[in-house]
mmCIF file of C-alpha atoms in Angstrom:
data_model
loop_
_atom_site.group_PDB
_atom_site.id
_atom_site.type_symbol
_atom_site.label_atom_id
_atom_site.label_comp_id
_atom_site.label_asym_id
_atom_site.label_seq_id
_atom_site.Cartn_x
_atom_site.Cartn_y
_atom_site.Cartn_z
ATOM 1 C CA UNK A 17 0.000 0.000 0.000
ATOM 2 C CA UNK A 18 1.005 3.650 -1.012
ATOM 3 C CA UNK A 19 1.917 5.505 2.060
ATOM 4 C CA UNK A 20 3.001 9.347 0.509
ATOM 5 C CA UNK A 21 5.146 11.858 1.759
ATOM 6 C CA UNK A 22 5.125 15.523 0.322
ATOM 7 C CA UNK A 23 8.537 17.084 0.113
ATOM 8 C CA UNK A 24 8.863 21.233 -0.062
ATOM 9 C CA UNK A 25 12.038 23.060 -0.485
ATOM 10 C CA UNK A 26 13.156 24.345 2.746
ATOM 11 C CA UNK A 27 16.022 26.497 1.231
ATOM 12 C CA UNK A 28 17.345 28.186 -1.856
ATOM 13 C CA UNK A 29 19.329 25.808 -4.641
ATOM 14 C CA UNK A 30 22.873 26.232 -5.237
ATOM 15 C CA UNK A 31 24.254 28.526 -7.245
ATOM 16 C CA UNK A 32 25.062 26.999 -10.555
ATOM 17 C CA UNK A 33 27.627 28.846 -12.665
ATOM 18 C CA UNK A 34 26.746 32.377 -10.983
ATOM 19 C CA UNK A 35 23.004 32.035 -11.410
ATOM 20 C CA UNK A 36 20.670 31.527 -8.313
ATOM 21 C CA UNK A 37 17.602 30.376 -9.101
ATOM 22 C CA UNK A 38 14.948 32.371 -6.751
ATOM 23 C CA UNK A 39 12.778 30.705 -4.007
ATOM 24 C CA UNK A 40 9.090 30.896 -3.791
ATOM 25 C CA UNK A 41 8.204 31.898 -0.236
ATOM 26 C CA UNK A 42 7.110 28.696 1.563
ATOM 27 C CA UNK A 43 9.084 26.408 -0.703
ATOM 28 C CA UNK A 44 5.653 25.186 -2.357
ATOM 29 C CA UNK A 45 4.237 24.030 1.281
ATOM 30 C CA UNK A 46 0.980 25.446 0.273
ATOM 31 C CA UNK A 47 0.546 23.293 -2.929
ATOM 32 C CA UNK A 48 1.982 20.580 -0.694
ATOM 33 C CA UNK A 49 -0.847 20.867 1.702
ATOM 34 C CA UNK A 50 -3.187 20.775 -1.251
ATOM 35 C CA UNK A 51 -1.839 17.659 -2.243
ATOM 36 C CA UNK A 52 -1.979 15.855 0.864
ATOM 37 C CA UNK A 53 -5.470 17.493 1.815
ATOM 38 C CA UNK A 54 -6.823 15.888 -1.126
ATOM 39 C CA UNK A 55 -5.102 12.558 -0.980
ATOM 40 C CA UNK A 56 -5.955 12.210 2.533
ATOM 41 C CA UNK A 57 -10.055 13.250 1.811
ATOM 42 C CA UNK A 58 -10.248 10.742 -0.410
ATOM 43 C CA UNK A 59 -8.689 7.445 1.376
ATOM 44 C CA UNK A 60 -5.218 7.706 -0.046
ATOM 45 C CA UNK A 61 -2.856 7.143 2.823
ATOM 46 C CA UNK A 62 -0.243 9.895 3.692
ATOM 47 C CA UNK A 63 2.484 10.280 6.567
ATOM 48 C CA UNK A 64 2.608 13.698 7.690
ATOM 49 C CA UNK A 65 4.925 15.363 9.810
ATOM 50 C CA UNK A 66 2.673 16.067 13.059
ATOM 51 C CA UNK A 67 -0.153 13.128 14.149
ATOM 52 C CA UNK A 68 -3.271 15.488 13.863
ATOM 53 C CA UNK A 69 -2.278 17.683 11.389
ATOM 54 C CA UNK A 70 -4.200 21.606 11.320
ATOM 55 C CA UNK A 71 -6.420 21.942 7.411
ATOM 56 C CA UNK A 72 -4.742 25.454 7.256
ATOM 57 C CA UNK A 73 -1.535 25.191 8.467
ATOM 58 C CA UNK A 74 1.110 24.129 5.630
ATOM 59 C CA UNK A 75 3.867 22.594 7.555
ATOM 60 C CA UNK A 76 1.212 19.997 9.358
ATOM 61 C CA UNK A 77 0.959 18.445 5.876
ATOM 62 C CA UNK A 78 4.452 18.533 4.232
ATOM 63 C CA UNK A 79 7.568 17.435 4.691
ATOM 64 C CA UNK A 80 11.339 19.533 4.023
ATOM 65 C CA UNK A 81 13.389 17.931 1.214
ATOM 66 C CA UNK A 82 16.237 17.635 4.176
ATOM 67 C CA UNK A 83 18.325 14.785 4.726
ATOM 68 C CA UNK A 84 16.616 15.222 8.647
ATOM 69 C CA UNK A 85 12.834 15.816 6.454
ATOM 70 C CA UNK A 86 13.611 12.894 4.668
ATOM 71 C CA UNK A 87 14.530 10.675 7.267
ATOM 72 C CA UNK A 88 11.625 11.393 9.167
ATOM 73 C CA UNK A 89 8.635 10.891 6.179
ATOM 74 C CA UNK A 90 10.635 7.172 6.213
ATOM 75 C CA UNK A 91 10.655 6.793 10.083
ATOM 76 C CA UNK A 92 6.909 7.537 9.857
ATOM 77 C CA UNK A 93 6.171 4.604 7.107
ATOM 78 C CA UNK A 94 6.488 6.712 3.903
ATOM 79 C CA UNK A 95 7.086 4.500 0.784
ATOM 80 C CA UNK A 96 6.252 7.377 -1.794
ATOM 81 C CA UNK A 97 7.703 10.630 -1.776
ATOM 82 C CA UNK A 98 6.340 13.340 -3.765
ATOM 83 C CA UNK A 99 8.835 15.558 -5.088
ATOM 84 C CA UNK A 100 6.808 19.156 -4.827
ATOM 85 C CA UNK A 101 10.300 21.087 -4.989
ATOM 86 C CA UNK A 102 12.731 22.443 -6.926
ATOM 87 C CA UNK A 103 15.209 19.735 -7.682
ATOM 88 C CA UNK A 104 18.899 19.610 -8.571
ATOM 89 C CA UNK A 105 22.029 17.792 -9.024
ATOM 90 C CA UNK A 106 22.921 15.794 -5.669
ATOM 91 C CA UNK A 107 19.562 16.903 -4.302
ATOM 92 C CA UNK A 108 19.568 15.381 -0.663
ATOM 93 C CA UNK A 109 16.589 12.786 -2.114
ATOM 94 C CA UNK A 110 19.235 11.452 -4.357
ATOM 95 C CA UNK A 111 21.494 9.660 -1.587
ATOM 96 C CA UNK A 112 17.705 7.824 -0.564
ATOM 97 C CA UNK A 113 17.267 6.402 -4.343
ATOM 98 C CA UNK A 114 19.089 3.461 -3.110
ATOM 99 C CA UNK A 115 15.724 3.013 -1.027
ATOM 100 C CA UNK A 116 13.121 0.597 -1.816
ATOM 101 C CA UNK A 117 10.739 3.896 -2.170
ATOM 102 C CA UNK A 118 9.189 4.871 -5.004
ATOM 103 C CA UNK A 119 9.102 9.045 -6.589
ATOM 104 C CA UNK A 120 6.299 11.071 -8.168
ATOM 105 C CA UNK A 121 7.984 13.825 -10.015
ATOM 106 C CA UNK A 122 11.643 14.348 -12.254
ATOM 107 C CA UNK A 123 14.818 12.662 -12.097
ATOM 108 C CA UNK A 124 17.468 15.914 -10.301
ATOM 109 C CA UNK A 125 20.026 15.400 -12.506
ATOM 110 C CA UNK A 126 17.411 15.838 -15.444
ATOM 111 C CA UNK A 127 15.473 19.040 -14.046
ATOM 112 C CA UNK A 128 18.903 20.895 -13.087
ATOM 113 C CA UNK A 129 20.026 20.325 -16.650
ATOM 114 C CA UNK A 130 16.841 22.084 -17.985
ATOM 115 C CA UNK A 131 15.955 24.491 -15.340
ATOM 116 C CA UNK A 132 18.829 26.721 -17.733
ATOM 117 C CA UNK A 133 16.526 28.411 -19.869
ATOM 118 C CA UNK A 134 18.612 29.040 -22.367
ATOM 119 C CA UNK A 135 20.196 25.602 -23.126
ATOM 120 C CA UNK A 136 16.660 24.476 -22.668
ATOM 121 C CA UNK A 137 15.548 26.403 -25.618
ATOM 122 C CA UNK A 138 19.021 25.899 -27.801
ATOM 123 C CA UNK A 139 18.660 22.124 -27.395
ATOM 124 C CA UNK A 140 15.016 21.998 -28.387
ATOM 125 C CA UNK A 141 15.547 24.221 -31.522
ATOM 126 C CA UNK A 142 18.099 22.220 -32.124
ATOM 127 C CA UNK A 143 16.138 18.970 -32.755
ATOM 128 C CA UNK A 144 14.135 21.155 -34.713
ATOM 129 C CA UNK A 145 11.724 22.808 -32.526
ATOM 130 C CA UNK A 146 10.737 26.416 -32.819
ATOM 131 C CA UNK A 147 11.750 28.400 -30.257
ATOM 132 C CA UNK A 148 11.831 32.341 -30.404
ATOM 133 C CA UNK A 149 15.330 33.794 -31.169
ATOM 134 C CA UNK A 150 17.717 34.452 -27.776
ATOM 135 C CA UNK A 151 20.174 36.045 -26.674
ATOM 136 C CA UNK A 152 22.639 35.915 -23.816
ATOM 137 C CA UNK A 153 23.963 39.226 -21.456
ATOM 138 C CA UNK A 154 26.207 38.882 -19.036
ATOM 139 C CA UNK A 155 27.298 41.274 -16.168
ATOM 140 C CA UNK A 156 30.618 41.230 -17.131
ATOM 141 C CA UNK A 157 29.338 42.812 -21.283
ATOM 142 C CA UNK A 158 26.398 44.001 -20.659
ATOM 143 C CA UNK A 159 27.826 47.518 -21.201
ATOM 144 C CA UNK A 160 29.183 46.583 -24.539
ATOM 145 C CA UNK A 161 26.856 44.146 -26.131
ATOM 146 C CA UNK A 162 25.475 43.853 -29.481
ATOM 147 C CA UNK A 163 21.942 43.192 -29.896
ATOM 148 C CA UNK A 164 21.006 40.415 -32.934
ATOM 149 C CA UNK A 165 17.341 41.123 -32.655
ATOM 150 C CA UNK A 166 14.535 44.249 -32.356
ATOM 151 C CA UNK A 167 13.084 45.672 -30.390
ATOM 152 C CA UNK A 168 10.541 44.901 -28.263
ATOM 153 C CA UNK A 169 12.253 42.223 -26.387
ATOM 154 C CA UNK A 170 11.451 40.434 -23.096
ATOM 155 C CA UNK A 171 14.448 40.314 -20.498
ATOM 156 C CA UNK A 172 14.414 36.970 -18.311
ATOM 157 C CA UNK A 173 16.540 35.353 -15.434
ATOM 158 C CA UNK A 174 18.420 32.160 -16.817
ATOM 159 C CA UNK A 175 17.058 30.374 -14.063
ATOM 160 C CA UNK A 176 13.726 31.821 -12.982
ATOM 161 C CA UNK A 177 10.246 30.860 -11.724
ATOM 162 C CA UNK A 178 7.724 31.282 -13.881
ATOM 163 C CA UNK A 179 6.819 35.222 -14.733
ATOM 164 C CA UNK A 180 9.288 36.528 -11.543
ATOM 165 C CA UNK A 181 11.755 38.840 -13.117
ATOM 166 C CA UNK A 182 10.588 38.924 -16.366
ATOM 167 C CA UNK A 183 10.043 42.542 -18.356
ATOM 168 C CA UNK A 184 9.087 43.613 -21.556
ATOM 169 C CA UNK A 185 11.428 46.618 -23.054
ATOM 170 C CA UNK A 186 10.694 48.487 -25.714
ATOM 171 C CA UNK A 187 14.200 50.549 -26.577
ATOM 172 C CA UNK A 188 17.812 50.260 -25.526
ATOM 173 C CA UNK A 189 17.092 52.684 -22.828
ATOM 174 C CA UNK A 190 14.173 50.553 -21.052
ATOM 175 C CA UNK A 191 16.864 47.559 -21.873
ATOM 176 C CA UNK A 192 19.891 49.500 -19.898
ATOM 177 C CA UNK A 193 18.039 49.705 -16.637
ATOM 178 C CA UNK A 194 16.217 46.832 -16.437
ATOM 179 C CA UNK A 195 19.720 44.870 -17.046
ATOM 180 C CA UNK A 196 20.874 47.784 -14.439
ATOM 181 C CA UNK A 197 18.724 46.340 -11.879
ATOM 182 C CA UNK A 198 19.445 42.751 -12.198
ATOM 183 C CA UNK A 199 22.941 42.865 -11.689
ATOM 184 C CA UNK A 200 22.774 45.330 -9.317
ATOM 185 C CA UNK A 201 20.762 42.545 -7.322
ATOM 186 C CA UNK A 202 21.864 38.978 -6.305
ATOM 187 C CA UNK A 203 18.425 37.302 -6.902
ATOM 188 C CA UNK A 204 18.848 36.328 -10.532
ATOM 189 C CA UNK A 205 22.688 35.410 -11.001
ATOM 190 C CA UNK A 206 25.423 36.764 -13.166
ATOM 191 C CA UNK A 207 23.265 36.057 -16.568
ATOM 192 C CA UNK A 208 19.994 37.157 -17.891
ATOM 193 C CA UNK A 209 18.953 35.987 -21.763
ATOM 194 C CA UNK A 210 17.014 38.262 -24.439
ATOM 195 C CA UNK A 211 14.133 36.946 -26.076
ATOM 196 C CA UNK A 212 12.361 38.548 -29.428
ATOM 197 C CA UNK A 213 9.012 39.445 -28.148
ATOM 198 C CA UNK A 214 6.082 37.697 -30.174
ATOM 199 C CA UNK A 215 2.702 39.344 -30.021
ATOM 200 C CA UNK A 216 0.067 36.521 -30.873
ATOM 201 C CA UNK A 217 -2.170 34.332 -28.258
ATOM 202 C CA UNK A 218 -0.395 33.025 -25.554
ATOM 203 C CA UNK A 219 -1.280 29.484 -24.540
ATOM 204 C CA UNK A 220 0.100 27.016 -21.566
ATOM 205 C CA UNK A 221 0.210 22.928 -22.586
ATOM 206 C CA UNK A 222 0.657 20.573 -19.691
ATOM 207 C CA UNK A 223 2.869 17.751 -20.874
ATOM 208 C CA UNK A 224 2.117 14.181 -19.549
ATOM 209 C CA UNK A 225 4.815 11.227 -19.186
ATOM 210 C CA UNK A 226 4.273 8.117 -20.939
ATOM 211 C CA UNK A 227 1.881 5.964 -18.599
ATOM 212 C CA UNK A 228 -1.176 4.195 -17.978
ATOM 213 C CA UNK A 229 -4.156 7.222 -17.160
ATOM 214 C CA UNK A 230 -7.517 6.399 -16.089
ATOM 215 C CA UNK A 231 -10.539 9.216 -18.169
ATOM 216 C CA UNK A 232 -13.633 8.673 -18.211
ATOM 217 C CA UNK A 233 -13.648 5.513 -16.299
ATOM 218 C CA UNK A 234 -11.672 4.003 -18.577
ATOM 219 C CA UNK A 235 -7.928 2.930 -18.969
ATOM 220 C CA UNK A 236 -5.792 4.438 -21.764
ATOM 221 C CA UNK A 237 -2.312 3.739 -21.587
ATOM 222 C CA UNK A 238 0.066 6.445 -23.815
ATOM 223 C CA UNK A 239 3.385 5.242 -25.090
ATOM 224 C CA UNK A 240 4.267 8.449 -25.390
ATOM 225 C CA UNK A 241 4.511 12.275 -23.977
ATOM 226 C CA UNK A 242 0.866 13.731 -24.655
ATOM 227 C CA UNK A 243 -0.846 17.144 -24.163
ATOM 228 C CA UNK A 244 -3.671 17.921 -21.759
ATOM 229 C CA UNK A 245 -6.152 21.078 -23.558
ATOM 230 C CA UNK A 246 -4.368 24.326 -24.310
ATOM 231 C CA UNK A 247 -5.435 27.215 -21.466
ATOM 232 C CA UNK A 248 -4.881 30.683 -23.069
ATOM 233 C CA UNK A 249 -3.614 33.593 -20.735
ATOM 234 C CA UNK A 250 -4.980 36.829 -21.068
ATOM 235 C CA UNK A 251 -4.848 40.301 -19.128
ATOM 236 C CA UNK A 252 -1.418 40.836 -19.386
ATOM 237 C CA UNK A 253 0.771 43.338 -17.541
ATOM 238 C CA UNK A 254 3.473 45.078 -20.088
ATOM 239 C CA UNK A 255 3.258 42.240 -22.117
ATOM 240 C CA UNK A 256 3.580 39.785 -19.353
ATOM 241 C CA UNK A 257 0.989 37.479 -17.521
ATOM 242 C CA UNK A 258 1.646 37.946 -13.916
ATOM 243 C CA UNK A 259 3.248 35.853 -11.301
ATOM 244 C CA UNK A 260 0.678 33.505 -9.938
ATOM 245 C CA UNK A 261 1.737 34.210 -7.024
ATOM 246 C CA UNK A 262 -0.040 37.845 -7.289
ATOM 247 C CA UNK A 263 -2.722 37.235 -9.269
ATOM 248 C CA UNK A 264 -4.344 33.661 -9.219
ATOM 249 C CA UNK A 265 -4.323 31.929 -12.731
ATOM 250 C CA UNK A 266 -8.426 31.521 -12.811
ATOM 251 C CA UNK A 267 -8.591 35.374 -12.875
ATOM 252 C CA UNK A 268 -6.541 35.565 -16.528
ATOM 253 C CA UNK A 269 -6.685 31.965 -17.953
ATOM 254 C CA UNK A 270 -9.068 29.635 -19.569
ATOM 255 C CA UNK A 271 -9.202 26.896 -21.971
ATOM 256 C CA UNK A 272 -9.466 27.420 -25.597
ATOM 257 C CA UNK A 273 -12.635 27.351 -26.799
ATOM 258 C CA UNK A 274 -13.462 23.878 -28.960
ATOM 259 C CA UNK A 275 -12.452 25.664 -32.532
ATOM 260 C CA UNK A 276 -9.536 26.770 -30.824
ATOM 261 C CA UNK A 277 -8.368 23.356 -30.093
ATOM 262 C CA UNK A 278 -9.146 22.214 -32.935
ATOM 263 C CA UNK A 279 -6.980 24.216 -35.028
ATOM 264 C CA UNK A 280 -3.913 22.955 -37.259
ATOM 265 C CA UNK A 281 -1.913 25.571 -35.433
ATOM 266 C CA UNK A 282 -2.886 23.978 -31.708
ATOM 267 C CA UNK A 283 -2.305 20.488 -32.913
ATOM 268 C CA UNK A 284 1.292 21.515 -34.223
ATOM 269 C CA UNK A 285 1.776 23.234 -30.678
ATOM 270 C CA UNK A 286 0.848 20.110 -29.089
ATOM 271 C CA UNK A 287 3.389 17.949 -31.640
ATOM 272 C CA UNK A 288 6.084 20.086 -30.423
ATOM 273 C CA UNK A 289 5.301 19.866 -27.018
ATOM 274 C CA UNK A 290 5.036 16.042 -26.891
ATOM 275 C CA UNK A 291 8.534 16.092 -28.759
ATOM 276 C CA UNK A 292 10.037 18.080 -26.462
ATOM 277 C CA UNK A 293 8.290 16.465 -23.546
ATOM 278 C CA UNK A 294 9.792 12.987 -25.370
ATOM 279 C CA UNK A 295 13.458 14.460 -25.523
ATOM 280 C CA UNK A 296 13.658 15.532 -22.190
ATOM 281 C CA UNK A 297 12.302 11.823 -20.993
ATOM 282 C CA UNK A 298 10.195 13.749 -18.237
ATOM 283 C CA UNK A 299 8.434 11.337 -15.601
ATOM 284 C CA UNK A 300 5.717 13.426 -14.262
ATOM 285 C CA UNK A 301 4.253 16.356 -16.116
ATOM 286 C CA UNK A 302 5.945 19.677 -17.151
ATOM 287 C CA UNK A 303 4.398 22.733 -18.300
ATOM 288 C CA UNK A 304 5.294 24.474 -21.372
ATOM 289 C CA UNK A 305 4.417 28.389 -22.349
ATOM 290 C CA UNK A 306 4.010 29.217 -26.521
ATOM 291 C CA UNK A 307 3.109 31.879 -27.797
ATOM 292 C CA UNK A 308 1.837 33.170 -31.279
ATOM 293 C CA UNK A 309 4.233 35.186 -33.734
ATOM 294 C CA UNK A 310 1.850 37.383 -36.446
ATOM 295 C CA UNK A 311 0.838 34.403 -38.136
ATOM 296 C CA UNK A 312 -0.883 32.694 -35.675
ATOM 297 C CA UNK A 313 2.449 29.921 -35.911
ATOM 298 C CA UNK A 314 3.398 29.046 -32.119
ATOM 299 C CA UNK A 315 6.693 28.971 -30.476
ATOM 300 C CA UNK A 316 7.961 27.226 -27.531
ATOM 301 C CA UNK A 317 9.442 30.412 -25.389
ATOM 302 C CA UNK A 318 9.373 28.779 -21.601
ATOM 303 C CA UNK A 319 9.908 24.898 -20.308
ATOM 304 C CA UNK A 320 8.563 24.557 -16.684
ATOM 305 C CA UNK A 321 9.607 21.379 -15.257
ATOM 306 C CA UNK A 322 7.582 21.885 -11.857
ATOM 307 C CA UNK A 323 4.374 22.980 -12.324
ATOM 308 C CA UNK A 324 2.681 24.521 -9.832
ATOM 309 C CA UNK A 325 -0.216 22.021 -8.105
ATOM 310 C CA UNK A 326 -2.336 24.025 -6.143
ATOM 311 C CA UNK A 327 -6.158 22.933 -5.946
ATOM 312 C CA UNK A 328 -9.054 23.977 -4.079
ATOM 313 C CA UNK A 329 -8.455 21.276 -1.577
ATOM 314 C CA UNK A 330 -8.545 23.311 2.170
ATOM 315 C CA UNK A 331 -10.303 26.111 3.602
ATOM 316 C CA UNK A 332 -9.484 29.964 1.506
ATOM 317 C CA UNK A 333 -8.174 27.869 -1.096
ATOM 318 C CA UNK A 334 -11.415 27.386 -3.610
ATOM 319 C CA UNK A 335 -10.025 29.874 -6.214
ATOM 320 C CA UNK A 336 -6.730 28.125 -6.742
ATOM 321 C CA UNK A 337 -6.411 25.883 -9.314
ATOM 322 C CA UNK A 338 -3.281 25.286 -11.053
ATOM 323 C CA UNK A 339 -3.055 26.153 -14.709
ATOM 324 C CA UNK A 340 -2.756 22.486 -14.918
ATOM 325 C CA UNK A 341 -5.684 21.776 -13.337
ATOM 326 C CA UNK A 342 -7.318 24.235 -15.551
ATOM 327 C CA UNK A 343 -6.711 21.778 -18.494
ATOM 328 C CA UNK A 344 -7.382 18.954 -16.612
ATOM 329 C CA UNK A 345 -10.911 19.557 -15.824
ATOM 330 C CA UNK A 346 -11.561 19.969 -20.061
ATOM 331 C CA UNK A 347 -10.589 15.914 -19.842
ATOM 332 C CA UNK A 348 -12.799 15.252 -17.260
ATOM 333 C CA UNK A 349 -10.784 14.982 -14.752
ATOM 334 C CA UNK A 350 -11.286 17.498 -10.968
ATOM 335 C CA UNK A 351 -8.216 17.823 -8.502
ATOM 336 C CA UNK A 352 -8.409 14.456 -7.167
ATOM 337 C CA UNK A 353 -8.466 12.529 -10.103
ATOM 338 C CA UNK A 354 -5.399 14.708 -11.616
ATOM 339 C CA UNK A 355 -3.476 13.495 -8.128
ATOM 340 C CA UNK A 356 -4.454 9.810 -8.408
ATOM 341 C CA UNK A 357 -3.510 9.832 -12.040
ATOM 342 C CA UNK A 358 0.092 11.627 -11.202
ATOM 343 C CA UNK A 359 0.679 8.575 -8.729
ATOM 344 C CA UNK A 360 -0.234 5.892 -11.379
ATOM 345 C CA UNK A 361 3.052 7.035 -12.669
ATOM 346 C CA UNK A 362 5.333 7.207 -9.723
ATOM 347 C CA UNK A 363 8.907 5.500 -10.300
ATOM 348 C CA UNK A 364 11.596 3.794 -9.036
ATOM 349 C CA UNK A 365 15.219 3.904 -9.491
ATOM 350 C CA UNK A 366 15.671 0.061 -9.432
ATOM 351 C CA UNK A 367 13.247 -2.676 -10.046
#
């Protein structure tokens, strides 16, 4: 029997190669408590870190990706972790894969490889997947650079968190200070990339791993990567949909209307997306931003490989669904069943 543990990040990630990748305050214990409110509602058996654990306190419910956090969940009977963190390279849940435990979420090694946006995006164009044109600045050129692209452009941390730290600019001036105020700070790193700024429909695709799902009371098993329903994002700010963490996803996303998702330039988006979710060999799913260049053709511009799980699980929390969730729900499927379905495919590092 299943007995889950749900990890948050209890501090920031290394630096890798001068870039810090920012923490979101609470390390994801909120979506943690979602999780294991839900699980727990519905008969699924979870370890927790106190015995009567408070609905609206986080830290009842979840556990810190620690070697001490760790330890505990496994003291307590856990045999599933839940990896609702940011992982990297020698991750402390790395030196417990020796454990006859199971995992519901990436391999480290894989998700600190691809957390760099940049390489992210260079090694899907390379296999032939469009990508808007980059550009890297550094703080040691960013005086004496030489822009390759137009104006506007969108500035972005090489390893951010979704929408934090990302600004549209419209000349070199609005460039200059924005770069200005990056390196003047230490929560972005030494390196910030340049993106050309496309101006069509922007849409979010959940990708799925290959696995057996359960819709509509029936079993479908996928050999492949495949693509929950396109949500669009609307009511930008500059240019920019805003950090969830300000403004809650229901209040500027939706799915696409059924001609929408219908259309030949969706159902490329979604071929692209399943490649790229097939290159990367993700295990749980990952979330990937497009967006629309004047032709209505979509490009893969941002490659989240932790989507956010918040659900309307506890008390205060009925107006947070995930953007995953969103797209869920199109399927048939509410918060519960998207959680049940994500531990179908939880893994182990030897048989």
């Amino acid at each position: 029997m299943q007995k889950i543990a749900i990890l948050y990040q209890a501090k920031l990630p290394p630096i890798k190669d001068g870039v810090q990748k920012p923490m979101k305050p609470g390390g994801y214990s909120d979506s943690g408590a979602d999780i294991a409110c839900a699980l727990h509602k519905h008969g699924i058996q979870i370890v927790t870190p106190v015995d009567e654990p408070n609905i609206e306190t986080y830290l009842d419910w979840v556990f810190p990706d620690t070697k001490e956090g760790i330890e505990k969940a496994l003291e307590k009977g856990a045999n599933t972790f839940w990896l609702n963190t940011v992982l990297y390279k020698e991750h402390e849940i790395t030196h417990f894969f020796d454990r006859d435990v199971r995992f519901v979420g990436q391999l480290p090694e894989e998700v600190d490889m691809y957390d760099d946006k940049y390489f992210t995006n260079e090694f899907l164009r390379n296999n032939n997947i469009a990508i808007p044109r980059t550009q890297l600045i550094s703080s040691e050129n960013f005086t004496d650079y030489s822009l390759e692209m137009d104006f506007p452009l969108v500035v972005k941390p090489l390893r951010g968190r979704g929408s934090q730290g990302v600004s549209l600019v419209k000349n070199p001036t609005e460039l200059n200070i924005q770069l200005n105020a990056i390196f003047s700070g230490e929560a972005y790193g030494t390196v910030v990339y340049v993106e050309e700024f496309l101006n069509g429909q922007e849409i979010t695709v959940t990708v799925m791993p290959a696995g057996t799902y359960t819709i509509n009371d029936q079993e479908i098993r996928y050999k492949k990567p495949w693509c929950l329903p396109a949500v669009k994002r609307f009511n930008h700010k500059d240019g920019i949909a805003p950090y969830n963490g300000t403004v809650a996803v229901m209040q500027n996303s939706s799915v696409l209307d059924e001609d929408e998702l219908n259309s030949k330039e969706v159902e490329k988006a979604y071929a692209q997306c399943e490649k790229a979710g097939e290159l990367l060999k993700i295990k749980a799913p990952i979330r990937i931003d497009c967006r629309a260049d004047i032709k209505g053709n979509y490009f893969l511009f941002d490659l989240n490989m932790k989507p956010n799980m918040t659900g309307p699980s506890r008390p205060n929390r009925q107006n947070q669904d995930s953007l995953t969730l969103l797209a869920a729900r199109k399927i048939g499927w509410d918060y519960i069943d998207l959680l049940r379905n994500m531990l179908k495919q939880a893994w182990k590092t030897h048989s």
